[in-house]
Coordinates of C-alpha atoms in Angstrom, one line a residue:
X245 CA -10.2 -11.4 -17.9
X246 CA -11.0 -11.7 -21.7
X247 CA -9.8 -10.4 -24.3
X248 CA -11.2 -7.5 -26.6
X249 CA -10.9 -10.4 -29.4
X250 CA -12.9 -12.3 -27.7
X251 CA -15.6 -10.2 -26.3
X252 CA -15.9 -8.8 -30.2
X253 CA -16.4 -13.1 -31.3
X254 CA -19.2 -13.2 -28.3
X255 CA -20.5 -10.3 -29.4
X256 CA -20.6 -11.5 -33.1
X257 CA -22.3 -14.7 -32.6
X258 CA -25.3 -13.5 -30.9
X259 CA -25.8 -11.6 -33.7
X260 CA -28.7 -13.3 -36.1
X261 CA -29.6 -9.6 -38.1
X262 CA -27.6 -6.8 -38.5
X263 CA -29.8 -3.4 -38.3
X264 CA -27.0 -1.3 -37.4
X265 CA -23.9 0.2 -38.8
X266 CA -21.5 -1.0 -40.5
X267 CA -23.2 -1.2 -44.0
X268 CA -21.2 -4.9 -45.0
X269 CA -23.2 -6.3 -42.3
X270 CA -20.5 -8.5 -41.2
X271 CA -19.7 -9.2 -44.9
X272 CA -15.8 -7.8 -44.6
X273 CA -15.6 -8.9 -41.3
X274 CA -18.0 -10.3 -38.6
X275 CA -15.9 -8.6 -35.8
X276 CA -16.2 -5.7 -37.2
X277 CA -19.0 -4.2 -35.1
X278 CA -20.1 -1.4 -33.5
X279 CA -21.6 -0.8 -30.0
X280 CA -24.6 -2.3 -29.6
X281 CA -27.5 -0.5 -28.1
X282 CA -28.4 -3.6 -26.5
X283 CA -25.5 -3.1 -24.4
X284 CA -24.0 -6.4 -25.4
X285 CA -20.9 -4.7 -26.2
X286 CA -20.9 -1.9 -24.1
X287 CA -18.1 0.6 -23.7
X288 CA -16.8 -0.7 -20.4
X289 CA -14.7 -3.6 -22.5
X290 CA -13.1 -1.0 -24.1
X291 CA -11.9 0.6 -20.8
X292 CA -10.7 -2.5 -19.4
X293 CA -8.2 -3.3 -22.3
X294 CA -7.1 0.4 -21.4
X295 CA -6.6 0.1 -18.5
X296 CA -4.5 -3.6 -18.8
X297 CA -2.5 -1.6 -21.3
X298 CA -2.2 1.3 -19.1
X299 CA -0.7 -1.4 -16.5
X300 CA 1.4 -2.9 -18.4
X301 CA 3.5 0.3 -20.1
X302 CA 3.2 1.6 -16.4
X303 CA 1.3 4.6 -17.2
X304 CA -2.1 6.6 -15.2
X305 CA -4.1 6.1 -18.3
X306 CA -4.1 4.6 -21.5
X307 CA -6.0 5.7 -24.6
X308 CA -6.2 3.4 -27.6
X309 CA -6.2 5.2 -31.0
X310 CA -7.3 4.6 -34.3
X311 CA -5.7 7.5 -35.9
X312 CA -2.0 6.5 -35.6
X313 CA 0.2 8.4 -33.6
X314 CA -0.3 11.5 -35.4
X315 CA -4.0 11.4 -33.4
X316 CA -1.8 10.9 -30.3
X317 CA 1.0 13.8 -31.0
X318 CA -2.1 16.2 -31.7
X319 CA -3.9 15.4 -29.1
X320 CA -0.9 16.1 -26.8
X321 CA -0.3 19.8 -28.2
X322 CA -3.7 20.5 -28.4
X323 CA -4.0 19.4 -24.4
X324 CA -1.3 21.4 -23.7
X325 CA -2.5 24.8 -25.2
X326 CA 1.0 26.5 -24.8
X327 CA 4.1 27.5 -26.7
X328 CA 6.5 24.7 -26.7
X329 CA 10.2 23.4 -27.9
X330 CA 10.3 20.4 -30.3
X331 CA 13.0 18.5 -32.6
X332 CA 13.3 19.8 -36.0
X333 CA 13.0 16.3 -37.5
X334 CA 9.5 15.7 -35.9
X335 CA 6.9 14.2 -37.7
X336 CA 4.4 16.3 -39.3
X337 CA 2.1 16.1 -37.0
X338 CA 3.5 17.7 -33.9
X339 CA 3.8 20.8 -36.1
X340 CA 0.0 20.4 -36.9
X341 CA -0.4 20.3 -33.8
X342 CA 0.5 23.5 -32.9
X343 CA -1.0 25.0 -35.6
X344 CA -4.1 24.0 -34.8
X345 CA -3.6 24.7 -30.8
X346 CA -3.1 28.3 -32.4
X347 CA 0.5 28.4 -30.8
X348 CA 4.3 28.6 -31.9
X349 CA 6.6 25.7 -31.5
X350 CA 10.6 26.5 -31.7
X351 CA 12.7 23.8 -33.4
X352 CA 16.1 22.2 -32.2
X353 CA 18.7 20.1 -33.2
X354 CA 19.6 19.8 -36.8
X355 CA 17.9 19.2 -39.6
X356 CA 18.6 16.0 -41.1
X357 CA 20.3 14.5 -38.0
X358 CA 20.0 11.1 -36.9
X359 CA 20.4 11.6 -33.2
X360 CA 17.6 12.4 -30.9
X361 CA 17.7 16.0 -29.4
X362 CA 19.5 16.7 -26.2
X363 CA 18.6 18.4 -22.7
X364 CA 21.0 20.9 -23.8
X365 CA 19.5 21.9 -26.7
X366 CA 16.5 22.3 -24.8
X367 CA 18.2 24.1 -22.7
X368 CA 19.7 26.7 -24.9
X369 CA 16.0 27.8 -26.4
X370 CA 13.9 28.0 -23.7
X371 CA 12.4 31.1 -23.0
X372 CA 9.5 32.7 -20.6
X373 CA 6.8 31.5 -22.8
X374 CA 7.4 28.0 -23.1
X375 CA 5.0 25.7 -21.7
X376 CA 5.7 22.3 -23.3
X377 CA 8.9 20.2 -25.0
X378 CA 8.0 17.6 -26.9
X379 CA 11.2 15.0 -28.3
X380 CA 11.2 12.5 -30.7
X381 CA 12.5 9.2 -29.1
X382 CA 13.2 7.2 -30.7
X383 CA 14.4 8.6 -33.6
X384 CA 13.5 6.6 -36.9
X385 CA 17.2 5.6 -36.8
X386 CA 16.7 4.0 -33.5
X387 CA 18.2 6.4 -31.1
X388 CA 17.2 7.2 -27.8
X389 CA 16.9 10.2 -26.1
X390 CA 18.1 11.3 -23.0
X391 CA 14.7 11.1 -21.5
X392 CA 15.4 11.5 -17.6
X393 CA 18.0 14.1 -17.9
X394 CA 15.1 16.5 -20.5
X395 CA 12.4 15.1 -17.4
X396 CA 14.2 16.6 -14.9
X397 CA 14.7 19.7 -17.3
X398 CA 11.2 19.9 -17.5
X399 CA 10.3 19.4 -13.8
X400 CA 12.8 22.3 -13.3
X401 CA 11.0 24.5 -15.5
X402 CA 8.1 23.9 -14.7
X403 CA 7.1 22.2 -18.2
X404 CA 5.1 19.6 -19.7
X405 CA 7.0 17.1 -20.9
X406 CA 5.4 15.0 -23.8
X407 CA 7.6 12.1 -26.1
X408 CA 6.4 11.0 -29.7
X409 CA 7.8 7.0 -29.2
X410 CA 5.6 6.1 -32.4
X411 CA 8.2 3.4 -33.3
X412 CA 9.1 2.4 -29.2
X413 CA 5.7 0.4 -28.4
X414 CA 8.1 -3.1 -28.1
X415 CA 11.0 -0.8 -25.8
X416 CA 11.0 -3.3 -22.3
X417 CA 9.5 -6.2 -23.8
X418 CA 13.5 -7.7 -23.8
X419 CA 16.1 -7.1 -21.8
X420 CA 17.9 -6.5 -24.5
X421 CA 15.8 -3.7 -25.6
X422 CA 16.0 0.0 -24.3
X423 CA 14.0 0.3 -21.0
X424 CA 10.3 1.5 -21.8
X425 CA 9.8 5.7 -21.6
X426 CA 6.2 5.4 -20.5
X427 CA 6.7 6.0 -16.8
X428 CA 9.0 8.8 -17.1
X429 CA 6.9 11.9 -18.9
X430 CA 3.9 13.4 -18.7
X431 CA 2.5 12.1 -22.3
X432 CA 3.6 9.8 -24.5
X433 CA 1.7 8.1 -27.8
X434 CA 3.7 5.0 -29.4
X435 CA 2.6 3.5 -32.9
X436 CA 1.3 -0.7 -31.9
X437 CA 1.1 -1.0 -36.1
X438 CA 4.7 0.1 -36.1
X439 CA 6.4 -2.3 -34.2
X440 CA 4.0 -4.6 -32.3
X441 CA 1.4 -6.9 -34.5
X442 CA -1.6 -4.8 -34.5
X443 CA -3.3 -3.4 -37.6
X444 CA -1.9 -0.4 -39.4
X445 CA -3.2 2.8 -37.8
X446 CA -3.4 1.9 -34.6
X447 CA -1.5 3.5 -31.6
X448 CA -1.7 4.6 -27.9
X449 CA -1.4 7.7 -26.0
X450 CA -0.4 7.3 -22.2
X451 CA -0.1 9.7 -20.0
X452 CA 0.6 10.3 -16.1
X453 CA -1.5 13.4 -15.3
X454 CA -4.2 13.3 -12.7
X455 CA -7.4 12.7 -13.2
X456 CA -8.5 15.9 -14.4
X457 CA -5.8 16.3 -16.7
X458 CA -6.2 13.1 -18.0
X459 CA -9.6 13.9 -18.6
X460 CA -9.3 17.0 -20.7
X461 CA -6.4 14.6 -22.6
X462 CA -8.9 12.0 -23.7
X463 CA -10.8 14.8 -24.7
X464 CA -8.9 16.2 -26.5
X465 CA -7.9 13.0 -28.7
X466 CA -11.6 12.7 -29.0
X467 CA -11.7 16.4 -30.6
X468 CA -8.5 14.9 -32.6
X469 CA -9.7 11.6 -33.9
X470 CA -13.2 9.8 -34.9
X471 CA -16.3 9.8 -33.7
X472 CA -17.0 5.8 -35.1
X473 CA -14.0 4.6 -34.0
X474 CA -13.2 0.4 -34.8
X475 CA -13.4 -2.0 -32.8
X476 CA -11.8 -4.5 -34.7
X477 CA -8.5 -2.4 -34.8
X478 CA -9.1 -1.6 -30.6
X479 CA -9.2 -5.3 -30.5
X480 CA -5.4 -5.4 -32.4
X481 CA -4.4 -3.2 -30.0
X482 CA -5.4 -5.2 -27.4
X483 CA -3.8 -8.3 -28.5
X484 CA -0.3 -6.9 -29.6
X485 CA 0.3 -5.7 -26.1
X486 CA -0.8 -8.9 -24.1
X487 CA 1.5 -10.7 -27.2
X488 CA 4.2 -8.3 -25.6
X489 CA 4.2 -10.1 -22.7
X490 CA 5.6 -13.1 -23.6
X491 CA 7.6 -11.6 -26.4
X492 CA 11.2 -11.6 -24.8
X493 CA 11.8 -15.3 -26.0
X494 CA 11.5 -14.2 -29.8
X495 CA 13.8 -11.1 -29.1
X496 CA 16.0 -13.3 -27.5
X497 CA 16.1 -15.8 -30.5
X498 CA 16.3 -12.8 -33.2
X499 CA 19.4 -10.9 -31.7
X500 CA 22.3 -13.5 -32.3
X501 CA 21.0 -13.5 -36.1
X502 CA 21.0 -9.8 -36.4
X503 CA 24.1 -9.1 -34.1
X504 CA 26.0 -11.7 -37.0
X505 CA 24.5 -9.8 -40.2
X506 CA 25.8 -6.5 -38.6
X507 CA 29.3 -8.1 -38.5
X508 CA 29.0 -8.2 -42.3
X509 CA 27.6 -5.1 -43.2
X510 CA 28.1 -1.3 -42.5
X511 CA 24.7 -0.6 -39.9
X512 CA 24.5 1.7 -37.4
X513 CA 25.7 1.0 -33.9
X514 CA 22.4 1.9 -32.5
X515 CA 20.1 1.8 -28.9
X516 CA 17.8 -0.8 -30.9
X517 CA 19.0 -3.8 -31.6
X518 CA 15.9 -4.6 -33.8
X519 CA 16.2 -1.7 -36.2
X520 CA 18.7 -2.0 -38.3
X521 CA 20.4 1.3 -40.4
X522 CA 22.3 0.4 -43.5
X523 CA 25.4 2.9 -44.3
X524 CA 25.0 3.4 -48.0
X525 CA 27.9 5.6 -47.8
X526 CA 30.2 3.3 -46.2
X527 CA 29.6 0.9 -48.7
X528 CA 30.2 3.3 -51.9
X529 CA 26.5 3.0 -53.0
X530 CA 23.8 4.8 -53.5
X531 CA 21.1 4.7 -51.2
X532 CA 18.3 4.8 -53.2
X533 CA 19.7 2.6 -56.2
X534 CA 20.4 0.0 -53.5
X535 CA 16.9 0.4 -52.3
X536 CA 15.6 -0.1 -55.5
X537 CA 17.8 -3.2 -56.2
X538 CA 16.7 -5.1 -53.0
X539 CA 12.9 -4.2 -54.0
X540 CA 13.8 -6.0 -57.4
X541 CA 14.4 -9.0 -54.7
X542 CA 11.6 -8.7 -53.1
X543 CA 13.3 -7.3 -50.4
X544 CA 11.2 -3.7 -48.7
X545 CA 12.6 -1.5 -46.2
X546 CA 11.2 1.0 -44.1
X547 CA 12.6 4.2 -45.4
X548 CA 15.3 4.8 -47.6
X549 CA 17.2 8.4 -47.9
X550 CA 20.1 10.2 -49.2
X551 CA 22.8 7.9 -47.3
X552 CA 20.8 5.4 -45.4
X553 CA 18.5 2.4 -45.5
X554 CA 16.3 1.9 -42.5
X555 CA 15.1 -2.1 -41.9
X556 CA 12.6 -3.0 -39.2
X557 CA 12.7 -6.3 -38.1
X558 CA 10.3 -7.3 -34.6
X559 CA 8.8 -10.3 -33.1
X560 CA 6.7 -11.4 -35.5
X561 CA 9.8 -12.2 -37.7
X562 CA 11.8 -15.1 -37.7
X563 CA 15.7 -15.1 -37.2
X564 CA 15.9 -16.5 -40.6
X565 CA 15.2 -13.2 -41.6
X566 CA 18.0 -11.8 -41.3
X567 CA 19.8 -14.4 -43.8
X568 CA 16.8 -13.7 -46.3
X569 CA 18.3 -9.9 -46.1
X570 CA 21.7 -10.9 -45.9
X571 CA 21.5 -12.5 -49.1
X572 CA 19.5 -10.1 -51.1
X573 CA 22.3 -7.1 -49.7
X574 CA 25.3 -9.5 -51.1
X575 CA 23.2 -9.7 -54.7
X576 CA 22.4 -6.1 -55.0
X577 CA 25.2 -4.8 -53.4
X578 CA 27.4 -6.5 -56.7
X579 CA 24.3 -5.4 -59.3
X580 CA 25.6 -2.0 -58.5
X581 CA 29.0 -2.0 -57.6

């Protein structure tokens, strides 16, 4: 079966003139293209990649997303309709969610923790009027929840259960990787820009609700996203999960090369081998000024707060990576101290 990619390159060399939308008329991009009302690149190719993607994560249905995971979070909530229980340290966009379902979400955990949320903490809030729980896993620190002990939670209560994995899309593409969450909840959405090679803003909400359900989900991530969606990031979508396939030889080459830098500075011991959490602290320097000193290196991490440094390293990097990093820590780590 081909891919998006190349259905959008068929697609784009028919074309002799452009009388349609987008205005650069190939210009930017000649992939960039709309669907034709000639039918020569008709929805259908869209629902295929969805359901390959679908297959592979081991999920009902698959959605592809060009509004990050944010769309995908939203769309969840909004699905839902109901009360529900959520980490305090989610993204923004679960509580926007509920604001604009109309309904009240109760926060747990603590603010500012690393760790993912527990069953127990779940356990400890719920009350007659929740309907949903939605957890953060992973966290942006790269640790897992306890996903089957909150599913059986859930199934207990009688609750949807809904995950925001925007930065697991690679989880089960390794062995050495924590096992893919997909197959075990109700919802999920996971990032593909994040951690996979797609183009920034892209993302995926499964799910494994029947089809009605699923139904009123993609409808509601319609009501949550754009109405001229691209095809050209669908078709990065696409690609970076059929890359995933193949992927575990890379992860398999990366991990001696990080498992040595860790020996040599103060990370995290982790569930992600691939996300790697500097301890400022532990090292008597300041996050940020640290930060600051490996950007004068040309050196940019993912996020850097009052005590840590989060670096993001995946399969499009090489294992000589890590010594790039290794050596831009050892020169700003004696600029500062």
């Amino acid at each position: 079966m081909k891919s998006l990619d190349e259905e959008l390159k068929a697609a784009a060399a028919r074309d002799i003139l452009r009388l349609h939308t987008p205005g650069h008329k190939g210009r930017l991009s000649p992939l960039d293209l709309t669907e034709l009302t000639d039918g020569s690149f008709p929805a259908h190719f869209v629902r295929d990649a969805e359901t390959r993607i679908a297959e592979y994560y081991g999920a009902r249905h698959a959605r592809m997303l060009c509004g990050g995971s944010s769309q995908g979070v939203k769309s969840a909530v909004y699905f839902g309709g109901v009360n529900g229980i959520v980490d305090i340290n989610s993204h923004r966009s679960v509580f926007d969610g509920f604001a604009l379902a109309g309904k009240r979400c109760t926060p747990v955990g603590c603010r500012g923790d690393i760790l993912p949320v527990t069953a127990a903490d779940i356990a400890a809030a719920l009350t007659p009027d929740i309907g949903i729980v939605l957890i953060t896993s992973p966290t942006y620190y790269g640790f897992v929840a306890d996903v089957d002990g909150i599913a059986e939670l859930c199934r207990a209560h009688g609750l949807l259960f809904a995950i925001d994995g925007a930065h697991g899309a690679h989880f089960g593409a390794s062995p050495l990787l924590p096992a893919r969450f997909s197959d075990r909840c109700d919802i999920c959405n996971t990032s593909t820009h994040k951690t996979l090679s797609a183009l920034t803003q892209t993302a995926v909400l499964l799910d494994n609700l029947g089809p009605d359900d699923g139904k009123r989900l993609s409808d509601a991530a319609d009501v949550m996203g754009t109405t001229s969606p691209s095809y050209l990031l669908y078709a990065s979508i696409d690609g970076a999960v059929r890359e995933l396939s193949g992927a575990s030889a890379r992860y398999a080459a990366l991990f001696p090369a990080l498992a040595e830098l860790k020996t040599r500075f103060p990370f995290l011991k982790n569930d992600d081998f691939t996300r790697l959490v500097l301890d400022c602290a532990a090292l008597g320097a300041d996050a940020q000024k640290l930060n600051a000193a490996l950007a004068r290196r040309g050196v940019y991490s993912e996020l850097a707060d009052a005590r840590y440094i989060v670096f993001i390293f995946t399969a499009a990097d090489e294992p000589s990576a890590a010594e790039t990093l290794a050596a831009a820590l050892d020169g700003a780590i004696k600029e500062l101290l």
